[in-house]
Tab-separated table of C-alpha atoms and ligand atoms in Angstrom:
chain	number	residue	atom	x	y	z
A	1	MET	CA	-4.925	-1.463	-17.179
A	2	SER	CA	-8.228	-2.225	-15.392
A	3	LYS	CA	-10.238	0.584	-13.980
A	4	ARG	CA	-9.826	1.259	-10.212
A	5	VAL	CA	-12.583	3.059	-8.322
A	6	ILE	CA	-12.233	5.769	-5.628
A	7	ASN	CA	-12.721	3.505	-2.562
A	8	PHE	CA	-14.443	5.009	0.507
A	9	TYR	CA	-15.482	1.611	2.146
A	10	ALA	CA	-15.284	1.286	5.882
A	11	GLY	CA	-13.611	-2.036	5.975
A	12	PRO	CA	-12.335	-4.043	4.159
A	13	ALA	CA	-11.162	-0.854	2.590
A	14	GLY	CA	-8.986	0.288	-0.262
A	15	LEU	CA	-5.284	-0.400	-0.095
A	16	PRO	CA	-2.507	1.686	-1.653
A	17	LEU	CA	-1.780	0.763	-5.288
A	18	PRO	CA	1.986	0.264	-5.326
A	19	PRO	CA	1.887	-2.554	-2.707
A	20	LEU	CA	-0.858	-4.343	-4.627
A	21	GLU	CA	1.103	-3.957	-7.848
A	22	ARG	CA	4.016	-5.471	-6.189
A	23	ALA	CA	1.960	-8.392	-5.039
A	24	ARG	CA	0.671	-8.816	-8.681
A	25	ASP	CA	4.142	-8.690	-10.041
A	26	GLU	CA	5.485	-11.264	-7.437
A	27	MET	CA	2.341	-13.528	-7.549
A	28	LEU	CA	3.664	-16.403	-9.651
A	29	ASP	CA	7.321	-16.143	-8.766
A	30	PHE	CA	8.034	-14.733	-5.283
A	31	ALA	CA	11.652	-14.064	-4.297
A	32	GLY	CA	12.827	-16.243	-7.119
A	33	THR	CA	11.266	-19.412	-5.694
A	34	GLY	CA	9.095	-20.184	-8.714
A	35	MET	CA	6.077	-20.079	-6.390
A	36	SER	CA	3.695	-17.640	-4.918
A	37	VAL	CA	4.184	-16.734	-1.310
A	38	MET	CA	0.926	-18.716	-0.580
A	39	GLU	CA	2.597	-21.883	-1.935
A	40	ILE	CA	5.683	-22.004	0.146
A	41	SER	CA	6.372	-23.393	3.558
A	42	HIS	CA	5.976	-20.920	6.374
A	43	ARG	CA	9.350	-22.431	7.657
A	44	SER	CA	11.248	-21.519	4.491
A	45	LYS	CA	13.961	-18.827	4.664
A	46	GLU	CA	12.108	-16.817	1.922
A	47	TYR	CA	8.870	-16.599	3.934
A	48	GLU	CA	10.500	-16.054	7.207
A	49	ALA	CA	12.372	-13.016	5.760
A	50	VAL	CA	8.945	-11.444	4.843
A	51	HIS	CA	7.600	-12.287	8.286
A	52	ASN	CA	10.384	-10.799	10.123
A	53	GLU	CA	10.452	-7.825	7.866
A	54	ALA	CA	6.738	-7.115	8.572
A	55	ILE	CA	7.415	-7.345	12.405
A	56	GLY	CA	10.508	-5.217	12.023
A	57	LEU	CA	8.650	-2.511	9.981
A	58	VAL	CA	5.996	-2.214	12.720
A	59	LYS	CA	8.671	-1.659	15.262
A	60	GLU	CA	10.540	0.801	13.151
A	61	LEU	CA	7.652	2.912	11.913
A	62	LEU	CA	6.162	3.181	15.428
A	63	LYS	CA	9.452	3.308	17.335
A	64	VAL	CA	8.104	0.494	19.590
A	65	PRO	CA	10.430	0.249	22.616
A	66	ASP	CA	12.362	-2.945	23.265
A	67	ASN	CA	10.180	-3.972	26.264
A	68	TYR	CA	7.272	-4.704	23.997
A	69	LYS	CA	6.558	-7.732	21.715
A	70	ILE	CA	4.881	-7.378	18.293
A	71	LEU	CA	2.488	-10.260	17.539
A	72	LEU	CA	0.760	-11.326	14.314
A	73	LEU	CA	-2.482	-12.993	15.230
A	74	GLN	CA	-5.570	-14.290	13.586
A	75	GLY	CA	-9.305	-14.094	14.423
A	76	GLY	CA	-9.828	-10.484	13.621
A	77	GLY	CA	-10.349	-7.649	16.106
A	78	ASN	CA	-13.228	-9.523	17.600
A	79	LEU	CA	-11.063	-12.390	18.954
A	80	GLN	CA	-9.052	-9.763	20.865
A	81	PHE	CA	-12.215	-8.641	22.642
A	82	CYS	CA	-12.110	-11.953	24.626
A	83	MET	CA	-8.398	-12.956	24.271
A	84	LEU	CA	-7.220	-9.809	26.169
A	85	PRO	CA	-9.410	-10.298	29.291
A	86	MET	CA	-8.809	-14.048	29.174
A	87	ASN	CA	-5.142	-13.507	29.411
A	88	LEU	CA	-5.132	-10.507	31.860
A	89	LEU	CA	-8.349	-10.606	33.994
A	90	TRP	CA	-7.620	-13.637	36.231
A	91	GLY	CA	-6.473	-14.005	39.802
A	92	GLY	CA	-8.605	-11.316	41.078
A	93	ARG	CA	-7.501	-8.636	38.703
A	94	LYS	CA	-9.885	-6.003	37.281
A	95	ALA	CA	-9.957	-3.628	34.313
A	96	ASP	CA	-11.805	-0.400	33.253
A	97	TYR	CA	-13.569	0.047	29.969
A	98	ILE	CA	-14.521	3.267	28.222
A	99	VAL	CA	-17.489	2.742	25.889
A	100	THR	CA	-17.701	5.178	22.959
A	101	GLY	CA	-19.304	3.057	20.205
A	102	SER	CA	-20.447	-0.349	18.955
A	103	TRP	CA	-16.991	-1.882	19.004
A	104	ALA	CA	-16.138	-0.595	22.391
A	105	LYS	CA	-19.421	-2.000	23.565
A	106	LYS	CA	-18.532	-5.353	22.187
A	107	ALA	CA	-15.125	-5.329	23.756
A	108	PHE	CA	-16.699	-4.543	27.139
A	109	LYS	CA	-19.428	-7.249	26.762
A	110	GLU	CA	-16.787	-10.011	25.901
A	111	ALA	CA	-14.694	-8.922	28.930
A	112	GLN	CA	-17.846	-9.312	31.178
A	113	ILE	CA	-18.473	-12.735	29.638
A	114	VAL	CA	-14.841	-13.721	30.460
A	115	ASN	CA	-14.998	-12.233	34.019
A	116	LYS	CA	-18.263	-10.604	34.990
A	117	ASP	CA	-17.127	-8.665	38.031
A	118	ALA	CA	-13.637	-7.744	36.763
A	119	ALA	CA	-14.669	-5.686	33.776
A	120	ARG	CA	-16.104	-2.241	34.752
A	121	CYS	CA	-17.446	0.460	32.442
A	122	ILE	CA	-16.082	3.730	33.804
A	123	ALA	CA	-17.405	6.054	31.042
A	124	SER	CA	-19.952	5.899	28.260
A	125	THR	CA	-21.305	8.309	25.748
A	126	GLU	CA	-24.108	6.015	24.679
A	127	ALA	CA	-26.775	8.350	26.168
A	128	ASP	CA	-25.598	10.972	23.683
A	129	GLY	CA	-25.812	8.606	20.780
A	130	PHE	CA	-22.095	8.211	20.678
A	131	ARG	CA	-21.898	11.626	19.012
A	132	ARG	CA	-18.816	12.490	21.208
A	133	LEU	CA	-16.238	11.083	23.413
A	134	PRO	CA	-16.059	11.405	27.169
A	135	PHE	CA	-14.280	14.523	28.270
A	136	ALA	CA	-11.151	14.110	30.376
A	137	ASN	CA	-13.067	14.899	33.589
A	138	GLU	CA	-15.604	12.166	32.818
A	139	ILE	CA	-12.968	9.458	32.847
A	140	VAL	CA	-12.249	8.404	36.398
A	141	VAL	CA	-10.014	5.361	36.490
A	142	ASN	CA	-10.116	2.849	39.314
A	143	PRO	CA	-6.651	2.602	40.908
A	144	ASP	CA	-6.881	-1.213	41.066
A	145	SER	CA	-7.193	-1.567	37.343
A	146	THR	CA	-4.840	-3.794	35.342
A	147	TYR	CA	-5.635	-1.850	32.137
A	148	VAL	CA	-7.954	0.765	30.811
A	149	HIS	CA	-9.571	-0.256	27.465
A	150	PHE	CA	-10.696	2.137	24.827
A	151	THR	CA	-11.273	2.391	21.103
A	152	SER	CA	-9.158	4.979	19.544
A	153	ASN	CA	-11.259	5.521	16.496
A	154	ASN	CA	-14.992	4.729	16.377
A	155	THR	CA	-15.486	3.459	12.908
A	156	ILE	CA	-19.334	3.615	13.020
A	157	TYR	CA	-19.954	6.972	14.705
A	158	GLY	CA	-16.962	8.875	13.394
A	159	THR	CA	-15.235	9.915	16.574
A	160	GLN	CA	-11.512	9.656	17.310
A	161	PHE	CA	-9.318	10.220	20.311
A	162	ARG	CA	-6.794	12.748	19.086
A	163	GLU	CA	-5.476	12.888	22.559
A	164	PHE	CA	-5.417	9.517	24.383
A	165	PRO	CA	-6.999	9.186	27.884
A	166	ASP	CA	-4.476	9.987	30.633
A	167	THR	CA	-4.522	7.124	33.014
A	168	GLY	CA	-1.288	7.779	34.859
A	169	ASP	CA	0.571	4.594	35.668
A	170	ILE	CA	-2.207	2.320	34.621
A	171	PRO	CA	-1.489	0.953	31.081
A	172	LEU	CA	-3.836	1.700	28.218
A	173	ALA	CA	-5.341	-1.207	26.174
A	174	CYS	CA	-6.557	0.005	22.829
A	175	ASP	CA	-8.500	-1.274	19.819
A	176	MET	CA	-6.908	0.627	17.027
A	177	SER	CA	-8.366	-1.394	14.278
A	178	SER	CA	-9.574	1.562	12.323
A	179	ASP	CA	-6.843	4.072	12.835
A	180	PHE	CA	-3.646	2.148	13.528
A	181	MET	CA	-0.642	3.920	11.969
A	182	TRP	CA	-2.596	6.946	10.767
A	183	ARG	CA	0.126	8.920	12.545
A	184	PRO	CA	3.053	8.433	14.808
A	185	PHE	CA	2.252	7.994	18.579
A	186	ASP	CA	4.010	7.202	21.744
A	187	VAL	CA	3.654	3.538	22.587
A	188	LYS	CA	4.808	3.914	26.223
A	189	PRO	CA	1.389	4.572	27.924
A	190	PHE	CA	0.020	1.432	26.343
A	191	GLY	CA	0.135	-2.052	27.775
A	192	PHE	CA	-1.665	-3.565	24.860
A	193	ILE	CA	-2.604	-2.432	21.393
A	194	TYR	CA	-4.383	-4.457	18.650
A	195	ALA	CA	-5.567	-3.671	15.232
A	196	GLY	CA	-7.489	-5.715	12.677
A	197	ALA	CA	-5.576	-5.302	9.376
A	198	GLN	CA	-8.465	-4.622	7.065
A	199	LYS	CA	-8.761	-0.826	7.580
A	200	ASN	CA	-5.283	0.478	7.383
A	201	LEU	CA	-2.918	-2.399	6.960
A	202	GLY	CA	-3.968	-5.177	4.555
A	203	PRO	CA	-6.255	-8.251	4.363
A	204	SER	CA	-8.935	-9.108	6.880
A	205	GLY	CA	-8.423	-11.805	9.522
A	206	LEU	CA	-4.880	-10.665	10.357
A	207	VAL	CA	-4.329	-8.677	13.537
A	208	VAL	CA	-1.204	-6.745	14.626
A	209	ALA	CA	-0.844	-6.670	18.392
A	210	ILE	CA	1.709	-5.050	20.644
A	211	ILE	CA	2.084	-6.102	24.265
A	212	ARG	CA	4.256	-4.836	27.085
A	213	ASP	CA	6.667	-7.468	28.531
A	214	ASP	CA	5.380	-7.231	32.167
A	215	LEU	CA	1.846	-7.761	31.106
A	216	LEU	CA	2.832	-10.626	28.880
A	217	ALA	CA	4.633	-12.272	31.756
A	218	SER	CA	1.535	-11.885	33.910
A	219	CYS	CA	-0.856	-13.757	31.547
A	220	ASN	CA	-3.013	-16.542	32.747
A	221	PRO	CA	-0.927	-19.666	32.325
A	222	SER	CA	-3.830	-22.189	32.288
A	223	LEU	CA	-5.440	-21.054	29.023
A	224	PRO	CA	-5.586	-23.313	25.949
A	225	THR	CA	-2.326	-22.960	23.992
A	226	MET	CA	-3.675	-21.058	21.026
A	227	LEU	CA	-5.314	-18.479	23.256
A	228	LYS	CA	-2.164	-17.541	25.140
A	229	TYR	CA	-0.275	-14.491	24.112
A	230	GLY	CA	2.835	-16.201	25.396
A	231	THR	CA	2.479	-19.056	22.810
A	232	HIS	CA	2.620	-16.579	20.013
A	233	SER	CA	5.327	-14.428	21.575
A	234	ASP	CA	7.562	-17.411	22.376
A	235	ASN	CA	7.315	-18.590	18.759
A	236	ASN	CA	7.674	-15.297	16.917
A	237	SER	CA	4.063	-15.622	15.830
A	238	LEU	CA	5.045	-18.886	14.033
A	239	PHE	CA	3.523	-21.335	16.520
A	240	ASN	CA	1.066	-22.650	13.827
A	241	THR	CA	0.899	-21.797	10.172
A	242	PRO	CA	0.318	-17.987	10.123
A	243	PRO	CA	-1.816	-16.284	7.415
A	244	THR	CA	1.237	-15.995	5.141
A	245	TRP	CA	-0.446	-14.133	2.238
A	246	SER	CA	-1.967	-11.580	4.531
A	247	ILE	CA	1.372	-11.013	6.325
A	248	TYR	CA	3.094	-10.704	2.949
A	249	VAL	CA	0.682	-7.992	1.887
A	250	LEU	CA	1.122	-6.310	5.254
A	251	ARG	CA	4.878	-6.312	4.609
A	252	ASN	CA	4.359	-4.689	1.208
A	253	ILE	CA	2.028	-2.029	2.735
A	254	LEU	CA	4.421	-1.180	5.542
A	255	ALA	CA	7.482	-1.117	3.233
A	256	TYR	CA	5.584	1.323	1.113
A	257	ASN	CA	4.664	3.399	4.167
A	258	ARG	CA	8.345	3.732	4.946
A	259	GLU	CA	9.176	4.606	1.379
A	260	ILE	CA	6.786	7.441	1.260
A	261	GLY	CA	8.204	9.039	4.369
A	262	GLY	CA	6.827	7.041	7.270
A	263	LEU	CA	4.125	7.995	9.719
A	264	ASP	CA	4.917	11.777	9.754
A	265	ALA	CA	4.251	11.961	6.022
A	266	ILE	CA	1.113	9.875	6.356
A	267	GLU	CA	-0.188	11.985	9.195
A	268	ALA	CA	0.227	15.243	7.163
A	269	THR	CA	-1.729	13.697	4.311
A	270	ASN	CA	-4.520	12.479	6.584
A	271	LEU	CA	-4.783	15.833	8.348
A	272	CYS	CA	-5.012	17.494	4.976
A	273	LYS	CA	-7.778	15.137	3.879
A	274	GLY	CA	-9.635	15.818	7.139
A	275	GLU	CA	-9.407	19.628	6.712
A	276	MET	CA	-10.644	19.348	3.086
A	277	LEU	CA	-13.691	17.256	3.900
A	278	TYR	CA	-14.638	18.954	7.181
A	279	GLY	CA	-14.134	22.271	5.544
A	280	CYS	CA	-16.637	21.318	2.792
A	281	ILE	CA	-19.179	20.121	5.398
A	282	ASP	CA	-18.880	23.251	7.513
A	283	ARG	CA	-19.127	25.484	4.393
A	284	HIS	CA	-22.484	23.871	3.703
A	285	ALA	CA	-23.615	23.290	7.282
A	286	GLY	CA	-27.363	23.671	6.470
A	287	PHE	CA	-27.001	21.013	3.824
A	288	TYR	CA	-24.459	18.441	5.135
A	289	LYS	CA	-25.044	17.768	8.813
A	290	GLY	CA	-22.236	16.081	10.645
A	291	TYR	CA	-23.149	13.385	13.072
A	292	VAL	CA	-20.455	14.200	15.624
A	293	SER	CA	-21.481	16.952	18.091
A	294	GLU	CA	-17.974	17.905	19.365
A	295	PRO	CA	-15.689	19.240	16.764
A	296	LEU	CA	-12.516	18.093	18.668
A	297	HIS	CA	-13.831	14.530	18.518
A	298	ARG	CA	-14.225	14.352	14.800
A	299	SER	CA	-12.449	11.383	13.229
A	300	VAL	CA	-10.122	12.004	10.218
A	301	MET	CA	-10.644	8.303	9.338
A	302	ASN	CA	-14.534	7.997	9.228
A	303	VAL	CA	-16.780	11.009	8.473
A	304	ASP	CA	-20.514	10.680	8.996
A	305	PHE	CA	-23.069	13.173	7.808
A	306	HIS	CA	-26.641	13.432	6.719
A	307	LEU	CA	-28.249	15.321	3.855
A	308	PRO	CA	-31.622	17.042	4.355
A	309	SER	CA	-33.620	13.869	3.410
A	310	SER	CA	-32.896	10.184	2.981
A	311	ASP	CA	-33.915	10.603	-0.680
A	312	LEU	CA	-31.121	12.987	-1.100
A	313	ASP	CA	-28.787	10.612	0.833
A	314	ASP	CA	-29.630	7.925	-1.819
A	315	ARG	CA	-29.233	10.249	-4.684
A	316	PHE	CA	-25.858	11.405	-3.402
A	317	VAL	CA	-24.584	7.784	-3.058
A	318	LYS	CA	-25.870	6.959	-6.624
A	319	GLU	CA	-24.540	10.035	-8.277
A	320	ALA	CA	-21.201	9.511	-6.539
A	321	LYS	CA	-20.979	6.013	-7.784
A	322	SER	CA	-21.523	7.107	-11.382
A	323	ALA	CA	-18.620	9.504	-10.820
A	324	GLY	CA	-16.399	6.556	-9.800
A	325	MET	CA	-16.726	6.740	-5.972
A	326	VAL	CA	-17.877	3.719	-3.889
A	327	GLY	CA	-18.572	2.888	-0.310
A	328	LEU	CA	-20.312	6.082	0.658
A	329	LYS	CA	-23.586	4.688	2.009
A	330	GLY	CA	-23.890	5.208	5.805
A	331	TYR	CA	-23.727	2.485	8.355
A	332	ARG	CA	-27.017	0.631	8.421
A	333	ASP	CA	-28.352	1.942	11.727
A	334	LEU	CA	-27.255	5.473	11.224
A	335	GLY	CA	-28.230	6.118	7.531
A	336	GLY	CA	-26.846	9.149	5.768
A	337	ILE	CA	-23.291	9.103	4.269
A	338	ARG	CA	-20.074	7.780	5.692
A	339	VAL	CA	-16.747	8.570	4.123
A	340	SER	CA	-13.997	6.366	5.225
A	341	MET	CA	-10.662	7.691	4.234
A	342	TYR	CA	-7.889	5.549	5.617
A	343	ASN	CA	-4.247	5.912	4.714
A	344	ALA	CA	-4.777	4.503	1.190
A	345	VAL	CA	-7.114	7.322	0.126
A	346	THR	CA	-5.219	10.177	-1.516
A	347	VAL	CA	-5.601	13.926	-1.342
A	348	ASP	CA	-6.467	13.924	-5.077
A	349	GLN	CA	-9.403	11.451	-4.356
A	350	VAL	CA	-10.760	13.574	-1.475
A	351	THR	CA	-10.497	16.583	-3.918
A	352	VAL	CA	-12.759	14.653	-6.347
A	353	LEU	CA	-15.150	13.984	-3.542
A	354	THR	CA	-15.313	17.527	-2.155
A	355	GLU	CA	-15.682	19.009	-5.665
A	356	PHE	CA	-18.565	16.591	-6.164
A	357	MET	CA	-20.062	17.636	-2.817
A	358	GLU	CA	-19.809	21.361	-3.645
A	359	GLU	CA	-21.621	20.754	-6.919
A	360	PHE	CA	-24.177	18.453	-5.320
A	361	ALA	CA	-24.992	21.141	-2.565
A	362	ARG	CA	-25.237	23.849	-5.302
A	363	LYS	CA	-27.713	21.790	-7.388
A	364	ASN	CA	-29.860	20.432	-4.510
A	365	GLY	CA	-29.376	22.910	-1.577
B	1	PLP	C1	-13.579	-3.189	11.933
B	1	PLP	C2	-13.400	-3.131	13.450
B	1	PLP	C3	-13.259	-4.219	14.228
B	1	PLP	C4	-13.735	-5.658	13.741
B	1	PLP	O1	-12.759	-6.340	13.503
B	1	PLP	P1	-12.927	-7.895	12.858
B	1	PLP	O2	-11.635	-8.061	12.201
B	1	PLP	O3	-14.040	-7.834	11.871
B	1	PLP	O4	-13.072	-8.771	13.916
B	1	PLP	C5	-13.091	-4.132	15.558
B	1	PLP	N1	-12.804	-2.850	16.074
B	1	PLP	C6	-12.954	-1.770	15.320
B	1	PLP	C7	-12.671	-0.400	15.996
B	1	PLP	C8	-13.139	-1.854	13.935
B	1	PLP	O5	-13.267	-0.751	13.192
């Protein structure tokens, strides 16, 4: 048995072990075909069963209503930054953007490239270093908006919308790349949801998207074929060769998520991890200084903090690595430490980290 590290990388990130072991066991002979899933036609019944199971599991786990389509797309989260406005911001339509971090800013920038006057930033916390989210009274939606775009979890700054913005009848459009399926949520206020897979779902490149039928029907019909959501929806995300291996791994992970009790169970675990880590940070508030200024906006997926000096930050990362924990170095512009604890990170692993942190604070505080 090879040695597995405790993985706190921000993305690509650790995946749960049983779905990986399943992939290993099925690598050379998938579904009795005598081939790996990478080697078989995407039109075969064996592959199609996996494909449909993955889509069905998204629908089941999130209770996605029937008036939504689930799409499996390529190009990462970044392609959706332009694909969404290309499809929806045409014919005089406009949209509002909430800017709470680097990814949100990129999404807004791409929308402006697509249609300069149509994309409007209605709230930003950049002046506060993205240390918090806008409060409800700071978000004033334009009534002529086709959608309001936001980023549910800010991977770099460590803030997370526990409550989604209330935009009344105007549908939300959300980049959920770094917290998709960390808990159950009501899909109905959303017109569009997208998530790059490499944080909580599987291999990079793959994107899971959910689009409401009325928005789908209103997409710009004159786009190139591959850029139209309708192309992928009309063809059950099999218009061209999909990333079959990535979708297979996604299927394994979603099937495992169901097996361990679905999103309610996953949420309970994630909340427990958050309490443990923030509890440790708060117990040593003079030593571990959290980046986020508003406790209600703290993310349970990505946790940023600084030690009293950058020398201590470096020592922390190094000693943690010797103790079997990787991926703790902070984002390059922020420094400090970032702990990413997506669904695959276990309570036991966070216990190892917090015990290490207690000991490190005692020795160096
Ligand atoms: C990682 C991440 C992305 C980037 O997605 P790519 O797949 O690299 O294009 C986008 N948005 C958020 C919130 C992310 O965390």
